[in-house]
Coordinates of C-alpha atoms in Angstrom, one line a residue:
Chain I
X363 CA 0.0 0.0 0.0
X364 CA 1.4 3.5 -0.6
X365 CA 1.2 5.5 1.8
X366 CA 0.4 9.4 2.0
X367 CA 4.1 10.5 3.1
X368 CA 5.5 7.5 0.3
X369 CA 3.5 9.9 -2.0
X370 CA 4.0 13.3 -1.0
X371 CA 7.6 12.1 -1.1
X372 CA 7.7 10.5 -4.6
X373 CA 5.5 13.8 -6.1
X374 CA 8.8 16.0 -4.3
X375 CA 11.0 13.7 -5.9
X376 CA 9.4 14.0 -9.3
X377 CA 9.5 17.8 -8.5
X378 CA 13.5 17.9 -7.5
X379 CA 14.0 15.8 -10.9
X380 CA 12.2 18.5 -13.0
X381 CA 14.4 21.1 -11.1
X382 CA 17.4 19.6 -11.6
X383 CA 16.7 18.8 -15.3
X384 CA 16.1 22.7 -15.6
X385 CA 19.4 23.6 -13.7
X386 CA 21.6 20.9 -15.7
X387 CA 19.8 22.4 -19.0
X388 CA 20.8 25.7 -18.2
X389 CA 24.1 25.0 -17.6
X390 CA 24.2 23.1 -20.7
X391 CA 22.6 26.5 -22.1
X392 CA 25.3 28.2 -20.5
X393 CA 28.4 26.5 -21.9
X394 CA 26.8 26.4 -25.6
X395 CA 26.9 30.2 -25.4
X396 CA 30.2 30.9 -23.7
X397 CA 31.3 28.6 -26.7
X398 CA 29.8 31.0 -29.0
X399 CA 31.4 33.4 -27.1
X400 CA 35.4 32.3 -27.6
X401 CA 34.5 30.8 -30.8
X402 CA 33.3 34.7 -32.2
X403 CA 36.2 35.9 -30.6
X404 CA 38.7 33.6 -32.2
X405 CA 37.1 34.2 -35.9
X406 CA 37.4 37.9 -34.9
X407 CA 41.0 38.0 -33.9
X408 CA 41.9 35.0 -36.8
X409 CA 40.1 36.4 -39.4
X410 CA 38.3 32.9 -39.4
X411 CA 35.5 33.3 -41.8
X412 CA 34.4 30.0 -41.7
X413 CA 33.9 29.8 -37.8
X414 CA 32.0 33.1 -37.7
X415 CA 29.7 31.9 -40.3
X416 CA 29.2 29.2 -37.7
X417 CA 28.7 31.4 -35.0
X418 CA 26.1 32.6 -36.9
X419 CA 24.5 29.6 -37.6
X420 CA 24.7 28.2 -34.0
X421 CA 22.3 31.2 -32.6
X422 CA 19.4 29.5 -33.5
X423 CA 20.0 26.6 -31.4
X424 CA 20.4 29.2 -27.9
X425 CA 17.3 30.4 -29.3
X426 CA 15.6 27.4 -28.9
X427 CA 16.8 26.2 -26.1
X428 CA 15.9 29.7 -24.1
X429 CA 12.5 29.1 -25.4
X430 CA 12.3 25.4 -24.4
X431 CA 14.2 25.7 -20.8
X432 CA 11.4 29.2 -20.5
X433 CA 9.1 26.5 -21.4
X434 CA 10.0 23.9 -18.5
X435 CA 9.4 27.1 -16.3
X436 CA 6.0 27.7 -17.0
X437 CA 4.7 23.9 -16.8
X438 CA 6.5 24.0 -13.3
X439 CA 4.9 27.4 -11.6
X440 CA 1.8 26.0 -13.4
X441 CA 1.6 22.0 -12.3
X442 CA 3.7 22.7 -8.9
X443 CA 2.7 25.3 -6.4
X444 CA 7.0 25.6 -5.5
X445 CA 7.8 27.1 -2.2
X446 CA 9.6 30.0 -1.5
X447 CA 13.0 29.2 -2.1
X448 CA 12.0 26.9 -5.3
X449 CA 10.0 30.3 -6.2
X450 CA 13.4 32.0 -5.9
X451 CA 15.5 30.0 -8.3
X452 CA 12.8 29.5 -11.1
X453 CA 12.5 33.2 -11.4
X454 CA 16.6 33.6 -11.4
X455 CA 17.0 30.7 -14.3
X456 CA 13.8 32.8 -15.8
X457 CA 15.6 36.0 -16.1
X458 CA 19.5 34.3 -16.8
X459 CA 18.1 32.4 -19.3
X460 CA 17.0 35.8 -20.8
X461 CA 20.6 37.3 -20.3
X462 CA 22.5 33.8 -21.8
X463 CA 20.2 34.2 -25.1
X464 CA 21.2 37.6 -25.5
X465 CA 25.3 37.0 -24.8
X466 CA 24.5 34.9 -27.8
X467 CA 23.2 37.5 -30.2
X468 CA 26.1 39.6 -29.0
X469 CA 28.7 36.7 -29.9
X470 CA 26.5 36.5 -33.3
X471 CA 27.1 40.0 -33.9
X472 CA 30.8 39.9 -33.1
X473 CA 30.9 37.0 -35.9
X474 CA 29.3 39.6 -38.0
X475 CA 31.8 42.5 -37.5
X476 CA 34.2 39.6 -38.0
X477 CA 33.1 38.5 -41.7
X478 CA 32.9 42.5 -42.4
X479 CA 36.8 43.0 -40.9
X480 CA 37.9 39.5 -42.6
X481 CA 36.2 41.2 -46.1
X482 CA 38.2 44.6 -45.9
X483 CA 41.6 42.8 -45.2
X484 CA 43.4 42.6 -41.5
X485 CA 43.0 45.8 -39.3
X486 CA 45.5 45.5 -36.4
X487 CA 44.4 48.2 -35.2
X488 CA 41.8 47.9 -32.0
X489 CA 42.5 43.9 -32.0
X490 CA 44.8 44.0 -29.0
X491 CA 41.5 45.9 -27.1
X492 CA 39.7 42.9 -28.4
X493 CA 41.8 40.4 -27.6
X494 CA 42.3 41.8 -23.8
X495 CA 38.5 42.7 -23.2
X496 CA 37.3 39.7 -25.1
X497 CA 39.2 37.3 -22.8
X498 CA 38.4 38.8 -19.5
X499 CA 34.3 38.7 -20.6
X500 CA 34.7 34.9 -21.9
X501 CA 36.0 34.4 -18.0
X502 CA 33.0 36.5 -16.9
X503 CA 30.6 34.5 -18.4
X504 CA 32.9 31.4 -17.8
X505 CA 33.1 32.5 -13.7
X506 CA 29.1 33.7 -13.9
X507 CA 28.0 30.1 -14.9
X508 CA 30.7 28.3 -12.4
X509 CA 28.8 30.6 -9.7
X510 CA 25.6 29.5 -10.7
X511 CA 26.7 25.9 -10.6
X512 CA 28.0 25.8 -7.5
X513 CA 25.8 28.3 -5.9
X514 CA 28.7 30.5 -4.9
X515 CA 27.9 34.0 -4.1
X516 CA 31.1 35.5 -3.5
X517 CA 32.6 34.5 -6.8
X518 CA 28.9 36.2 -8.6
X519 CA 30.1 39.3 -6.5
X520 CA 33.6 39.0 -7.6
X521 CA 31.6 38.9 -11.5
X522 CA 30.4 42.1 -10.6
X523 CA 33.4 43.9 -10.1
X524 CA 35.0 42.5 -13.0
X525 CA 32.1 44.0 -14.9
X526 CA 33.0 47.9 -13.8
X527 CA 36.7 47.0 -14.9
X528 CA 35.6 46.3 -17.7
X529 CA 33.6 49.6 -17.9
X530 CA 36.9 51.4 -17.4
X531 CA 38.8 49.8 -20.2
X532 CA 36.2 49.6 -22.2
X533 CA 36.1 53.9 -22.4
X534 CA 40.1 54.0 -22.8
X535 CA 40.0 51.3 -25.6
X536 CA 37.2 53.5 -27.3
X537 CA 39.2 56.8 -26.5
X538 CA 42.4 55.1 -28.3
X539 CA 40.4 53.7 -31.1
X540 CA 39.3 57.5 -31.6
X541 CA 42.3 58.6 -31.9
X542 CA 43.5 56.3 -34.7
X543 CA 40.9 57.5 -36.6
X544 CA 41.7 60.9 -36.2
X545 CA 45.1 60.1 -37.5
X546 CA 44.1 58.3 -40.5
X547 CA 40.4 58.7 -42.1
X548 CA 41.1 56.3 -44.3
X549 CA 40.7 53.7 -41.5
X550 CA 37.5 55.0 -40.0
X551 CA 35.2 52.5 -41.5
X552 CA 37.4 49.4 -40.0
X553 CA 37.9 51.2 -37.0
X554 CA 34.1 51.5 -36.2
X555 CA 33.6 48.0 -37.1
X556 CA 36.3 47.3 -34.1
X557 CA 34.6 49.6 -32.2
X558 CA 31.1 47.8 -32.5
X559 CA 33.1 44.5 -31.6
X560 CA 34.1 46.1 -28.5
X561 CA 30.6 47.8 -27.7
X562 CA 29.3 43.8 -28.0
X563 CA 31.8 42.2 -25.8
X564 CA 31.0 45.1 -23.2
X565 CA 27.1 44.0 -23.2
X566 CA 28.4 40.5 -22.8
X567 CA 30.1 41.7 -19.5
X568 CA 26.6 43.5 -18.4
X569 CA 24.4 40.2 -18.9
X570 CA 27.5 38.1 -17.7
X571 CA 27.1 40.5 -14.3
X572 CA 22.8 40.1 -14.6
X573 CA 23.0 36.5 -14.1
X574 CA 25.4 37.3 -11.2
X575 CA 23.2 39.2 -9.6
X576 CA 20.3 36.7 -9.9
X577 CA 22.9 34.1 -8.5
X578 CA 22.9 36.1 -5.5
X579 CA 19.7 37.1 -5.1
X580 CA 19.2 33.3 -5.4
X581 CA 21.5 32.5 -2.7
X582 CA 21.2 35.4 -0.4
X583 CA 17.8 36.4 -0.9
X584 CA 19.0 39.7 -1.4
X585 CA 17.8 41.9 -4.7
X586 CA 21.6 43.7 -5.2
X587 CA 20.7 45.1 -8.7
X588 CA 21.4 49.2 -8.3
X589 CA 23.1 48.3 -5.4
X590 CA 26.9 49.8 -4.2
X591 CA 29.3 47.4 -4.1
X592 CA 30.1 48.5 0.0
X593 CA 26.4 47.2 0.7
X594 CA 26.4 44.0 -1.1
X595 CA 29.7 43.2 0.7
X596 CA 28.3 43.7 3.9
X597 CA 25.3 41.7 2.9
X598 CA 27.6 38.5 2.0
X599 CA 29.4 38.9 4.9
X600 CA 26.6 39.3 7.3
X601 CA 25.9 35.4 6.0
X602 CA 28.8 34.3 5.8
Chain W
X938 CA -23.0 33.9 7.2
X939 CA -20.6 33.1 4.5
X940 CA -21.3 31.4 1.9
X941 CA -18.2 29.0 0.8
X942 CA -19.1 30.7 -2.6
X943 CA -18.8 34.2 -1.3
X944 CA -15.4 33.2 0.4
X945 CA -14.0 31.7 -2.6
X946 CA -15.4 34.9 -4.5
X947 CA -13.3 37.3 -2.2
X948 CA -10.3 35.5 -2.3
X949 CA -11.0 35.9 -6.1
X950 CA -11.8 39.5 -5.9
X951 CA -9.0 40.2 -3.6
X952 CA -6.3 38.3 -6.2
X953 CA -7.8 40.3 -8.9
X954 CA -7.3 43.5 -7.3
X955 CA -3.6 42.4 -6.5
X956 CA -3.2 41.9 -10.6
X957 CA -4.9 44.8 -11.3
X958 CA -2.8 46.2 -9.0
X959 CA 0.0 45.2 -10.8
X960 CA -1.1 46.1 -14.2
X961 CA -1.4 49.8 -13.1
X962 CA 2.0 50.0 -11.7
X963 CA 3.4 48.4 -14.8
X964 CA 1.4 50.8 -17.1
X965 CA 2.7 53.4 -13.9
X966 CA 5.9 52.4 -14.9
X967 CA 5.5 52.1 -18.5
X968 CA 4.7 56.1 -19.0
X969 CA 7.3 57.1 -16.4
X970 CA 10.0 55.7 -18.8
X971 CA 8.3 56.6 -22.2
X972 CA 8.3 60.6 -20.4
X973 CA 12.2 59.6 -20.5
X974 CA 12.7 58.6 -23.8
X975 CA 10.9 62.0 -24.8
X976 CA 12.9 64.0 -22.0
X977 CA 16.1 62.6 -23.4
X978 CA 15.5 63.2 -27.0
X979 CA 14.4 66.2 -26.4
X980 CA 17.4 67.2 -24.3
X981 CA 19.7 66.0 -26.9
X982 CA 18.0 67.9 -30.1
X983 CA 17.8 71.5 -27.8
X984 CA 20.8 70.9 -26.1
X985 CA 19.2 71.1 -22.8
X986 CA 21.5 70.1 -19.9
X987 CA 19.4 70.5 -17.2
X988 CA 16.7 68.1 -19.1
X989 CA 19.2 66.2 -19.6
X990 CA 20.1 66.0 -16.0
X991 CA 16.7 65.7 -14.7
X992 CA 17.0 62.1 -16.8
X993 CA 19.7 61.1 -15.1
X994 CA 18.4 61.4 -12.2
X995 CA 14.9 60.1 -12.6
X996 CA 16.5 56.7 -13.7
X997 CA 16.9 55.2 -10.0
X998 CA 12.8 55.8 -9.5
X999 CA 12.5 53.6 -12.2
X1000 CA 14.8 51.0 -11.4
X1001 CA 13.3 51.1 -7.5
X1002 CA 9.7 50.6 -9.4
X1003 CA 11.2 47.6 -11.1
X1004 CA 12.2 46.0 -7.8
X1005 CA 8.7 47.0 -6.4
X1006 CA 7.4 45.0 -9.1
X1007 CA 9.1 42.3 -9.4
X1008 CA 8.6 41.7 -5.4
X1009 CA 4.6 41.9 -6.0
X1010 CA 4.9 39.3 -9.1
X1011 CA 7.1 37.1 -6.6
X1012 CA 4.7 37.6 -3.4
X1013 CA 1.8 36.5 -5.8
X1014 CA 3.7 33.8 -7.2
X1015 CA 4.5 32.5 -3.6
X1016 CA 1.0 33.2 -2.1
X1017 CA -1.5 32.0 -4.7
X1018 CA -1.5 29.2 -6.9
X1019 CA -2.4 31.1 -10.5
X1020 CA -4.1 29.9 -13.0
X1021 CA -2.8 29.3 -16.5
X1022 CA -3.6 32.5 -18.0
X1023 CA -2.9 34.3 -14.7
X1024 CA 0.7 32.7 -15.1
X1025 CA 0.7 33.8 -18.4
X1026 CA 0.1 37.2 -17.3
X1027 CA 2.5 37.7 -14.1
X1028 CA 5.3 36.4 -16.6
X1029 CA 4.8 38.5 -19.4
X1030 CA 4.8 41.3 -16.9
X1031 CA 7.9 40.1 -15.0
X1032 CA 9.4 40.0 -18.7
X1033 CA 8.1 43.0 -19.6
X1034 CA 9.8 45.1 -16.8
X1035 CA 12.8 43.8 -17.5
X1036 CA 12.6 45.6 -20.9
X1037 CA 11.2 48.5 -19.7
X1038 CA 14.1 49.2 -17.0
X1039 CA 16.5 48.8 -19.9
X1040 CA 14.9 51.2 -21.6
X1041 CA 15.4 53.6 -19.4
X1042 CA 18.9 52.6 -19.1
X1043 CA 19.3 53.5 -22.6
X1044 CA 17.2 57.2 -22.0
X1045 CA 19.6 58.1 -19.5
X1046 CA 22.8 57.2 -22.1
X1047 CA 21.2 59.5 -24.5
X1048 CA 20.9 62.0 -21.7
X1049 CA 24.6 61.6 -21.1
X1050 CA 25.8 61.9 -24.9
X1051 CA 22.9 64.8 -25.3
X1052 CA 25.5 66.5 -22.2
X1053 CA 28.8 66.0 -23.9
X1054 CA 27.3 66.8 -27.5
X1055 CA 25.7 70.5 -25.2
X1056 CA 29.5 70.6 -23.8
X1057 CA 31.1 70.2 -27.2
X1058 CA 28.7 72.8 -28.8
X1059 CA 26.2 71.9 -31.8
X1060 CA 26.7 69.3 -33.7
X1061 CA 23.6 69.7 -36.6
X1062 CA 25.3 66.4 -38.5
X1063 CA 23.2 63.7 -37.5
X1064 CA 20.8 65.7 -35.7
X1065 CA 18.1 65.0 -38.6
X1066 CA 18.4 61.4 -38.0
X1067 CA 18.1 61.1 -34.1
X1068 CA 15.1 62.8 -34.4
X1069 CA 13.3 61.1 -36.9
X1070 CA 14.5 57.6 -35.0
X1071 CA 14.0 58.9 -32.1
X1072 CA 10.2 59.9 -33.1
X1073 CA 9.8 56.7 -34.3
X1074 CA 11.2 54.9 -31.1
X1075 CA 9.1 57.2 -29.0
X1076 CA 6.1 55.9 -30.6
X1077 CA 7.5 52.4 -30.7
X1078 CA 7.1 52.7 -26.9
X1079 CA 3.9 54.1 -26.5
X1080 CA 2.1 51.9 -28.7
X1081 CA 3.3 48.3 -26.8
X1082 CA 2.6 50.0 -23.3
X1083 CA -0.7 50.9 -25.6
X1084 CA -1.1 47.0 -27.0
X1085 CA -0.8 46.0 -23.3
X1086 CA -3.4 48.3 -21.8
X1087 CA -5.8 47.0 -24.6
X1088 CA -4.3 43.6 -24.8
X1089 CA -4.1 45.1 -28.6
X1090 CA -2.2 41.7 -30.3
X1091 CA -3.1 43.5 -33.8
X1092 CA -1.1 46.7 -32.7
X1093 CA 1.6 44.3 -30.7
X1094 CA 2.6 42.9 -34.1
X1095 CA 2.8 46.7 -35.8
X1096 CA 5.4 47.6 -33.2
X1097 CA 7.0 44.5 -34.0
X1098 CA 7.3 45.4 -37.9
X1099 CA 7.8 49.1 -37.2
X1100 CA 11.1 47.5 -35.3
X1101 CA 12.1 45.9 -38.6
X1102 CA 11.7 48.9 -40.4
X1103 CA 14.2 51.4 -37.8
X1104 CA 17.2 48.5 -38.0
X1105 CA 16.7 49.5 -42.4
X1106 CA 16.7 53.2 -41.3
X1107 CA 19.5 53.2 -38.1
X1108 CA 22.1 51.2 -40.8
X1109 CA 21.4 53.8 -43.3
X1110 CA 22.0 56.9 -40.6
X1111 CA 24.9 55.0 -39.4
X1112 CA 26.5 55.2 -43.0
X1113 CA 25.3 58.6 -43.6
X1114 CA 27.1 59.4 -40.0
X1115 CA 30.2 57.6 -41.4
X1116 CA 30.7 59.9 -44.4
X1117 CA 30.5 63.4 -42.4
X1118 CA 33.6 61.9 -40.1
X1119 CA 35.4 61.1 -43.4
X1120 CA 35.0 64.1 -45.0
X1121 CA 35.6 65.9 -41.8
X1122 CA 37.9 64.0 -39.4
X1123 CA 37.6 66.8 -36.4
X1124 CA 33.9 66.0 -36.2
X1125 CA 34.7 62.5 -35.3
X1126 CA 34.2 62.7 -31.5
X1127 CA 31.0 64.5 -31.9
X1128 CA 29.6 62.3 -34.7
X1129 CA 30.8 59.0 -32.6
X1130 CA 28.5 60.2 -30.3
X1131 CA 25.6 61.3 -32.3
X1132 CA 26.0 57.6 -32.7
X1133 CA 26.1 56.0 -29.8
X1134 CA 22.8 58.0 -29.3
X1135 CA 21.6 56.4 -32.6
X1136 CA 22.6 53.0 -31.1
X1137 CA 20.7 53.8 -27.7
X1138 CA 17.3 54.7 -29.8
X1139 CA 17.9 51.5 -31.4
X1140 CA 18.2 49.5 -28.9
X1141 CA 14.9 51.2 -27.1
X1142 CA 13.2 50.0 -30.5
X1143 CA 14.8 46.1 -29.9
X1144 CA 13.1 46.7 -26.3
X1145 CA 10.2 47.9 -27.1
X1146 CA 9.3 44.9 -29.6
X1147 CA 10.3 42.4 -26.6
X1148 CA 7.6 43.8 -24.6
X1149 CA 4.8 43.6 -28.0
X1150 CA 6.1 39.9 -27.8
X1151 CA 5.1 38.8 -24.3
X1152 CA 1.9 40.6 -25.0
X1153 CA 1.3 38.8 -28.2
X1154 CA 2.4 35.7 -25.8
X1155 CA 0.0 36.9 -23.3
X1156 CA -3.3 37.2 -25.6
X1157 CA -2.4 34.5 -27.9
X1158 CA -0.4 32.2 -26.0
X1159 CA 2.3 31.6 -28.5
X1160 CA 5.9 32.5 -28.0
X1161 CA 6.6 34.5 -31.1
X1162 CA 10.2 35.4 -30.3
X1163 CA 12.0 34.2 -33.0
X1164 CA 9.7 33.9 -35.1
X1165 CA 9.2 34.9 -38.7
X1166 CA 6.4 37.4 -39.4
X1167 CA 4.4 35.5 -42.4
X1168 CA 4.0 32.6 -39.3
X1169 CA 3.0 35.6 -36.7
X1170 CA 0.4 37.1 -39.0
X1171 CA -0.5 33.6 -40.1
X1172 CA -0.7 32.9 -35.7
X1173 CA -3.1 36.5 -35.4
X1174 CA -5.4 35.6 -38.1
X1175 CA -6.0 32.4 -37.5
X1176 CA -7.5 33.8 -33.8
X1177 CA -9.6 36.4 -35.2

């Protein structure tokens, strides 16, 4: 005979199965679009052709998966009535999921600029910049996803200050690309199409530091978007 | 005494008036940040700092009604098991939010370039195109907040082409902007950011047609993101 507990028990157990399909699936999300994100990178910086055209192509698969993982959601809130803290991290995957799908249309764009620079010959200028902020968002997203993963709050907060780093050298890169247009004209049309790769990989680093945020909202229960960095510190060392 | 009927008809009553609730402060919220869109064009084309300031300040009330939001949406979530189209609902809205706070984001950028371009002194080139995008944006705005109030699917779908149509016209102004700093390489700073404004306004159009999508999700219960307009007009007519 099954008993009431054996079957509130197996219905939870049903439920933490569908929760950690969703978690593994985002993750799986996750590390299709931080590919995207080294591979649109690499075509940039290797005038790779072939492999942005690929980028390209790949797109439609985050795409999909966004809308099958936002999918998963729904029949969850709808069939389950999740407490609290099972409240908590649907809405977080809800809104990363939102933030991975567009670091994919960012690395699709990049792939874009890339087939544009590969067309008008190499343009060293600006591909340093690239190369620097490029990596250090590819270990955003990388670190954003590890946090998620492992439910670690102070490596999401460490994501966030990445992110205003970023910020920084993101406005000298632009400043110095400026410049070399000033100096030769000629350039100005190559030169912008570096400067768009840049403006991308920036937005990368912004949704790279949403789905931090989530992750600690997630863990600490705390809401730290618009928040200074001196207060969320305190907050992750008050649990700590 | 109380009927079980009656009781089951307040709770009822009482969750619409929470969603109803919640409608009004979205709409609330949607006008506050269509007023900055308007402020912020309008600061940029009369080179009006203190508008311009005003923007950037007004941004944090928008981001706090964001957070006020979202807390309702999670409180309902947590409290009361919604129905199907009530789920429907709170998501789109949670969504929808999202979109509109990054709007605003993108309002108070244009602010900021509208106060270097004021510093720099008038810069017509470009002018002509920020405010015929930035019109078209405007309205962009105002008719999905509009599509939501009337749950408008029909209109939802216009914003969604008018989108299409201000990517044709922001590529076009971006050439057009491209040739001024060639033939005149001192009006580079000021034409880079006459385009980073034109990037913002485009950006508030991509935004804009996210929101017309959870609404055409919300009345017609398919997820049209993605999706290729024939199949969308094919989904609308099919309904009516």
């Amino acid at each position: 005979m099954v008993k009431k507990d054996d079957y509130t028990q197996h219905i939870s157990a049903q439920f933490n199965t569908e929760l950690e399909d969703i978690r593994s699936n985002f993750l799986a999300m996750g590390g299709m679009v931080e590919k995207q994100v080294v591979d649109a990178i690499t075509s940039l910086l290797e005038a790779d052709s072939r492999l942005a055209e690929k980028v390209q192509a790949a797109d439609k698969q985050i795409n999909q998966m966004e809308r099958q993982i936002d999918e998963e959601l729904v029949r969850i809130l709808a069939r389950r009535q999740p407490a609290a803290s099972d409240l908590r991290f649907i809405i977080a995957i809800g809104k990363s999921i939102t933030d991975l799908e567009r670091i994919g249309d960012e690395a699709a764009k990049v792939a874009r600029y890339a087939l544009a620079l590969a067309e008008e010959g190499e343009s060293p200028r600006g591909y340093v910049e690239s190369r620097h902020i490029g990596n250090q968002v590819r270990a955003m997203v990388h670190d954003a996803l590890d946090a998620f993963a492992r439910f670690d709050a102070d490596l999401a907060f460490r994501v966030m200050q990445d992110d205003s780093a970023i910020d920084t050298e993101y406005k000298t890169s632009l400043r110095a690309l400026m410049t070399y247009m000033m100096e030769d004209p000629r350039s100005i049309s190559r030169v912008l199409n570096v400067m768009w790769v840049l403006r991308s990989l920036e937005r990368i680093g912004d949704h790279a530091r949403n789905i931090s945020e989530q992750l600690i909202f997630l863990v600490k229960g705390s809401d730290v978007r618009h928040t200074s960095y001196e207060e969320i510190e305190r907050k992750l060392q008050q649990d700590n």
